[in-house]
Short mmCIF file of C-alpha atoms in Angstrom, two decimals:
data_model
loop_
_atom_site.label_atom_id
_atom_site.label_comp_id
_atom_site.label_asym_id
_atom_site.label_seq_id
_atom_site.Cartn_x
_atom_site.Cartn_y
_atom_site.Cartn_z
CA MET A 21 0.00 0.00 0.00
CA LEU A 22 2.77 2.40 0.91
CA ILE A 23 4.59 1.60 -2.31
CA ALA A 24 1.44 2.24 -4.36
CA LEU A 25 0.83 5.57 -2.60
CA THR A 26 4.43 6.59 -3.22
CA ALA A 27 4.03 5.73 -6.87
CA VAL A 28 0.88 7.85 -7.17
CA LEU A 29 2.57 10.83 -5.54
CA ALA A 30 5.56 10.44 -7.79
CA LEU A 31 3.31 10.32 -10.84
CA ALA A 32 1.51 13.48 -9.75
CA PHE A 33 4.82 15.26 -9.23
CA VAL A 34 6.06 14.20 -12.64
CA LEU A 35 2.89 15.35 -14.40
CA ASN A 36 3.09 18.73 -12.69
CA GLY A 37 6.71 18.96 -13.67
CA ASP A 38 5.83 18.28 -17.33
CA ASP A 39 3.16 21.02 -17.26
CA THR A 40 5.66 23.46 -15.79
CA ALA A 41 8.18 22.65 -18.49
CA ARG A 42 5.63 23.19 -21.25
CA ALA A 43 4.45 26.42 -19.68
CA SER A 44 8.01 27.76 -19.69
CA GLU A 45 8.28 27.07 -23.41
CA GLU A 46 4.97 28.79 -24.32
CA PRO A 47 4.15 32.51 -23.98
CA ALA A 48 2.61 33.29 -20.61
CA LEU A 49 -1.12 34.05 -20.65
CA PRO A 50 -2.38 37.03 -18.64
CA THR A 51 -3.98 35.97 -15.38
CA THR A 52 -6.21 37.80 -12.93
CA ASN A 53 -5.56 37.74 -9.21
CA LEU A 54 -9.20 37.65 -8.13
CA PRO A 55 -8.65 38.23 -4.38
CA ALA A 56 -6.43 41.21 -5.14
CA LEU A 57 -9.01 42.59 -7.59
CA MET A 58 -11.80 42.21 -5.04
CA ALA A 59 -9.70 43.91 -2.39
CA ALA A 60 -8.95 46.78 -4.75
CA ASN A 61 -12.63 47.20 -5.57
CA ALA A 62 -13.55 47.14 -1.88
CA GLN A 63 -10.96 49.79 -1.13
CA ALA A 64 -12.10 51.91 -4.07
CA THR A 65 -15.73 51.87 -2.84
CA ASN A 66 -14.92 52.32 0.83
CA SER A 67 -16.51 55.77 0.69
CA TYR A 68 -18.92 57.46 -1.70
CA ALA A 69 -18.50 60.86 -0.05
CA ALA A 70 -16.79 62.50 -3.03
CA ILE A 71 -19.53 61.42 -5.43
CA VAL A 72 -22.32 62.31 -3.02
CA SER A 73 -20.96 65.80 -2.40
CA ARG A 74 -20.98 66.39 -6.15
CA ILE A 75 -24.41 64.98 -7.00
CA SER A 76 -26.60 65.67 -3.97
CA PRO A 77 -27.11 69.44 -4.56
CA ALA A 78 -28.82 68.60 -7.87
CA VAL A 79 -31.48 66.39 -6.24
CA VAL A 80 -34.43 68.36 -4.86
CA THR A 81 -37.52 67.83 -2.73
CA ILE A 82 -40.86 68.41 -4.45
CA ARG A 83 -44.04 69.23 -2.52
CA SER A 84 -47.43 69.48 -4.15
CA GLU A 85 -50.90 70.56 -3.08
CA ALA A 86 -54.21 69.65 -4.64
CA ARG A 87 -57.88 69.91 -3.77
CA ALA A 88 -59.90 66.78 -3.17
CA ARG A 89 -63.51 66.31 -2.14
CA ALA A 90 -64.01 64.37 1.09
CA PRO A 91 -66.70 61.67 0.89
CA GLN A 92 -69.73 62.21 3.09
CA GLN A 93 -72.23 59.71 4.49
CA HIS A 94 -75.73 59.73 3.07
CA PRO A 95 -77.95 61.72 5.50
CA PHE A 96 -80.43 58.81 5.84
CA LEU A 97 -77.73 56.80 7.61
CA ASN A 98 -77.82 59.27 10.49
CA ASP A 99 -81.60 58.96 10.94
CA PRO A 100 -82.27 56.70 14.00
CA ARG A 101 -85.64 55.52 12.57
CA PHE A 102 -83.92 54.46 9.36
CA ARG A 103 -81.25 52.56 11.31
CA GLU A 104 -83.88 50.96 13.59
CA PHE A 105 -85.90 49.73 10.61
CA PHE A 106 -82.97 48.04 8.84
CA GLY A 107 -81.04 46.95 11.94
CA ASP A 108 -78.02 44.86 10.95
CA ARG A 109 -79.17 44.79 7.32
CA MET A 110 -78.29 48.38 6.54
CA PRO A 111 -78.35 48.97 2.76
CA GLN A 112 -75.36 50.32 0.88
CA MET A 113 -76.15 53.95 0.23
CA PRO A 114 -74.24 56.08 -2.28
CA GLN A 115 -71.80 58.45 -0.66
CA GLN A 116 -72.54 62.13 -0.96
CA ARG A 117 -69.92 64.59 -2.07
CA GLY A 118 -68.55 66.42 0.90
CA GLY A 119 -66.55 69.57 1.31
CA GLU A 120 -63.19 70.15 -0.29
CA ARG A 121 -60.01 69.27 1.55
CA ARG A 122 -56.36 69.83 0.76
CA ARG A 123 -54.24 66.90 -0.37
CA SER A 124 -50.48 67.20 -0.14
CA GLY A 125 -47.86 65.13 -1.92
CA LEU A 126 -44.14 64.58 -1.55
CA GLY A 127 -41.49 63.44 -3.99
CA SER A 128 -38.07 64.16 -5.40
CA GLY A 129 -36.64 65.57 -8.60
CA VAL A 130 -33.39 66.11 -10.47
CA ILE A 131 -32.10 69.45 -11.77
CA VAL A 132 -31.07 68.89 -15.39
CA THR A 133 -30.26 72.46 -16.49
CA ALA A 134 -28.65 75.34 -14.62
CA ASP A 135 -31.57 77.63 -15.46
CA GLY A 136 -34.09 75.54 -13.54
CA TYR A 137 -35.50 72.62 -15.53
CA ILE A 138 -36.25 69.67 -13.24
CA LEU A 139 -37.03 66.07 -14.16
CA THR A 140 -39.38 64.07 -11.94
CA ASN A 141 -42.20 61.50 -12.05
CA HIS A 142 -45.62 62.33 -13.44
CA HIS A 143 -47.32 60.77 -10.42
CA VAL A 144 -45.46 63.13 -8.07
CA ILE A 145 -47.22 66.20 -9.49
CA ASP A 146 -50.35 64.68 -11.02
CA GLY A 147 -53.35 66.92 -10.32
CA ALA A 148 -51.31 69.42 -8.30
CA GLU A 149 -52.46 73.03 -8.16
CA ARG A 150 -49.35 74.27 -6.42
CA ILE A 151 -45.83 72.85 -6.58
CA SER A 152 -42.78 73.93 -4.62
CA VAL A 153 -39.19 72.81 -4.97
CA GLN A 154 -36.70 72.84 -2.11
CA LEU A 155 -32.94 72.67 -2.70
CA THR A 156 -30.41 71.18 -0.32
CA ASP A 157 -29.40 74.71 0.73
CA ASN A 158 -33.03 75.19 1.86
CA ARG A 159 -33.90 77.66 -0.88
CA THR A 160 -37.49 77.13 -2.00
CA PHE A 161 -39.04 78.01 -5.36
CA ASP A 162 -42.50 77.79 -6.81
CA ALA A 163 -42.49 75.52 -9.84
CA LYS A 164 -44.65 75.26 -12.93
CA VAL A 165 -45.29 72.16 -15.01
CA VAL A 166 -43.64 72.44 -18.42
CA GLY A 167 -45.05 69.12 -19.52
CA SER A 168 -46.11 65.76 -18.14
CA ASP A 169 -46.32 62.33 -19.78
CA PRO A 170 -48.40 59.68 -17.97
CA PRO A 171 -47.36 56.73 -20.19
CA SER A 172 -43.70 57.12 -19.20
CA ASP A 173 -44.53 58.53 -15.73
CA LEU A 174 -42.21 61.47 -16.37
CA ALA A 175 -42.68 65.22 -15.97
CA VAL A 176 -40.58 68.34 -16.39
CA LEU A 177 -40.88 71.30 -14.02
CA LYS A 178 -39.38 74.80 -14.25
CA VAL A 179 -38.28 77.15 -11.49
CA GLU A 180 -37.09 80.71 -12.00
CA ALA A 181 -33.46 80.50 -10.93
CA ALA A 182 -29.98 80.61 -12.39
CA SER A 183 -26.63 78.88 -11.85
CA LEU A 184 -28.23 75.85 -10.24
CA PRO A 185 -26.26 72.63 -9.67
CA VAL A 186 -26.90 70.08 -12.42
CA LEU A 187 -26.76 66.28 -12.59
CA ASN A 188 -25.63 65.13 -16.02
CA LEU A 189 -27.50 62.33 -17.73
CA GLY A 190 -25.40 59.25 -18.39
CA ASN A 191 -25.90 56.42 -20.86
CA SER A 192 -28.12 53.89 -19.11
CA ASP A 193 -27.28 51.30 -21.77
CA ASP A 194 -23.77 51.19 -20.31
CA ALA A 195 -25.05 50.11 -16.88
CA ARG A 196 -24.30 46.47 -16.15
CA VAL A 197 -25.94 44.06 -13.75
CA GLY A 198 -23.72 44.14 -10.67
CA ASP A 199 -22.65 47.78 -11.04
CA VAL A 200 -22.78 49.79 -7.82
CA VAL A 201 -25.37 52.59 -7.84
CA LEU A 202 -26.60 55.28 -5.45
CA ALA A 203 -30.23 56.28 -4.91
CA VAL A 204 -30.79 59.88 -3.83
CA GLY A 205 -34.11 61.35 -2.71
CA ASN A 206 -36.28 62.39 0.21
CA PRO A 207 -37.90 59.23 1.59
CA LEU A 208 -40.91 59.74 3.86
CA GLY A 209 -40.11 63.45 4.08
CA ILE A 210 -37.24 63.01 6.52
CA GLY A 211 -34.77 64.91 4.33
CA GLN A 212 -32.37 64.06 1.56
CA THR A 213 -31.04 60.53 1.93
CA VAL A 214 -28.45 58.56 -0.03
CA THR A 215 -28.53 54.77 -0.20
CA SER A 216 -26.35 52.34 -2.10
CA GLY A 217 -26.94 49.08 -3.92
CA ILE A 218 -26.33 47.45 -7.26
CA VAL A 219 -28.06 47.13 -10.60
CA SER A 220 -30.01 43.94 -9.94
CA ALA A 221 -31.48 43.54 -13.42
CA LYS A 222 -32.26 45.45 -16.60
CA GLY A 223 -35.27 45.46 -18.90
CA ARG A 224 -37.68 44.67 -16.10
CA SER A 225 -41.46 44.65 -16.56
CA THR A 226 -43.34 45.40 -13.35
CA GLY A 227 -46.96 45.37 -14.43
CA LEU A 228 -47.50 48.37 -12.14
CA SER A 229 -47.80 50.92 -14.95
CA ASP A 230 -50.07 51.03 -17.99
CA GLY A 231 -47.56 48.96 -19.93
CA SER A 232 -46.43 51.73 -22.28
CA PHE A 233 -42.91 51.67 -20.88
CA GLU A 234 -41.80 48.44 -19.26
CA ASP A 235 -38.02 48.61 -19.46
CA PHE A 236 -36.98 49.42 -15.91
CA ILE A 237 -33.63 49.19 -14.19
CA GLN A 238 -34.07 47.07 -11.06
CA THR A 239 -31.97 47.92 -8.02
CA ASP A 240 -31.67 46.79 -4.42
CA ALA A 241 -30.65 50.28 -3.27
CA PRO A 242 -33.27 51.12 -0.61
CA ILE A 243 -36.10 53.20 -2.10
CA ASN A 244 -39.17 54.30 -0.15
CA GLN A 245 -42.14 56.64 -0.52
CA GLY A 246 -40.83 60.12 -1.30
CA ASN A 247 -37.97 58.76 -3.39
CA SER A 248 -40.15 58.92 -6.50
CA GLY A 249 -38.56 61.22 -9.06
CA GLY A 250 -35.17 60.99 -7.38
CA ALA A 251 -31.87 59.98 -8.90
CA LEU A 252 -30.25 56.63 -9.54
CA VAL A 253 -26.59 57.48 -10.02
CA SER A 254 -23.63 55.54 -11.38
CA MET A 255 -20.16 55.52 -9.89
CA ASN A 256 -19.23 58.03 -12.60
CA GLY A 257 -21.54 60.49 -10.88
CA GLU A 258 -24.04 60.45 -13.75
CA LEU A 259 -27.80 60.03 -13.73
CA ILE A 260 -28.70 56.62 -15.15
CA GLY A 261 -32.28 56.39 -13.89
CA ILE A 262 -35.25 58.17 -12.33
CA ASN A 263 -36.46 56.20 -9.31
CA SER A 264 -40.10 55.43 -9.91
CA GLN A 265 -41.55 52.32 -8.27
CA ILE A 266 -41.01 49.74 -5.56
CA MET A 267 -42.41 46.26 -5.27
CA SER A 268 -43.48 45.55 -1.72
CA PRO A 269 -46.39 43.85 0.04
CA SER A 270 -46.16 46.35 2.89
CA GLY A 271 -45.33 49.58 1.07
CA GLY A 272 -41.82 49.67 2.55
CA ASN A 273 -38.52 48.79 0.98
CA ILE A 274 -37.67 45.11 0.54
CA GLY A 275 -34.81 45.62 -1.89
CA ILE A 276 -36.81 45.61 -5.12
CA GLY A 277 -36.92 49.07 -6.65
CA PHE A 278 -37.30 50.26 -10.23
CA ALA A 279 -35.93 53.25 -12.11
CA ILE A 280 -36.77 54.63 -15.55
CA PRO A 281 -33.54 54.41 -17.60
CA SER A 282 -31.94 57.76 -18.38
CA ASN A 283 -31.94 57.08 -22.13
CA ILE A 284 -35.73 56.77 -22.09
CA ALA A 285 -36.05 59.75 -19.76
CA LYS A 286 -33.91 61.94 -22.01
CA GLY A 287 -36.07 61.33 -25.08
CA VAL A 288 -39.23 62.19 -23.16
CA MET A 289 -37.62 65.14 -21.39
CA ASP A 290 -36.36 66.72 -24.61
CA GLN A 291 -39.84 66.66 -26.14
CA LEU A 292 -41.50 68.01 -23.01
CA MET A 293 -39.02 70.87 -22.81
CA LYS A 294 -39.58 71.78 -26.47
CA THR A 295 -43.33 71.33 -26.91
CA GLY A 296 -44.79 70.40 -23.52
CA LYS A 297 -45.98 67.04 -24.79
CA VAL A 298 -44.68 63.78 -26.23
CA ARG A 299 -45.48 62.77 -29.77
CA ARG A 300 -45.34 59.06 -30.53
CA GLY A 301 -45.62 57.26 -33.82
CA VAL A 302 -48.75 55.28 -34.58
CA LEU A 303 -48.67 52.04 -36.53
CA GLY A 304 -51.11 51.54 -39.39
#
């Protein structure tokens, strides 16, 4: 047994020796030291502070106000004789229109030009009668809607200001699954917040919109209510998506968020800025 084991070890040594000899005769192939590469990447992404300081001033908080009618009970339901007659078998009565009440909304947006054009989601400002935009330096401006496009869930606002910080649009086609990204917005109204994650998938269909545009970037960067219209940013400090939706049974973040790719957003934005609407081709 010992002799056989010694023979096997000797054979293994000889085979390795032959491989080494052949390798020395052939040109060396480039190799990648994976642990070293991973360590270098970890060190390179140890802090996002430099990127955040550059991009965060261009992401704004958007507040909207709209009027909504409060539903009112049918007056018969308050009549004790009516209630006594029907008892537990109260009929379903149509609700009466009540008085008006104010409805407020909260979202985020991205400054795309120094003279005050802002890109956001359509659903952030849908039906709003008054819109205000707050910058990270706490300056607040009234905003008007330049144009809004429900099919893509995108809208462009304008504030009267100059020399504003801008976030440049990148090429979302260059984003790869696994790339690190940052999500910037104002979740739940607590103030501007930056979270990190990766591109989890591309070309996602959520079924949450009307189906006109179902080509989302999926990310696990935490996104919550109030992040809508905010920025999804690459490690180059460029806008590659407008955060738009989350998939969650509870309404909170579970690591499945969706952003409208910047290449789609740019096409819609350019048309809204020029004409206030989006023209699409019709087949047939």
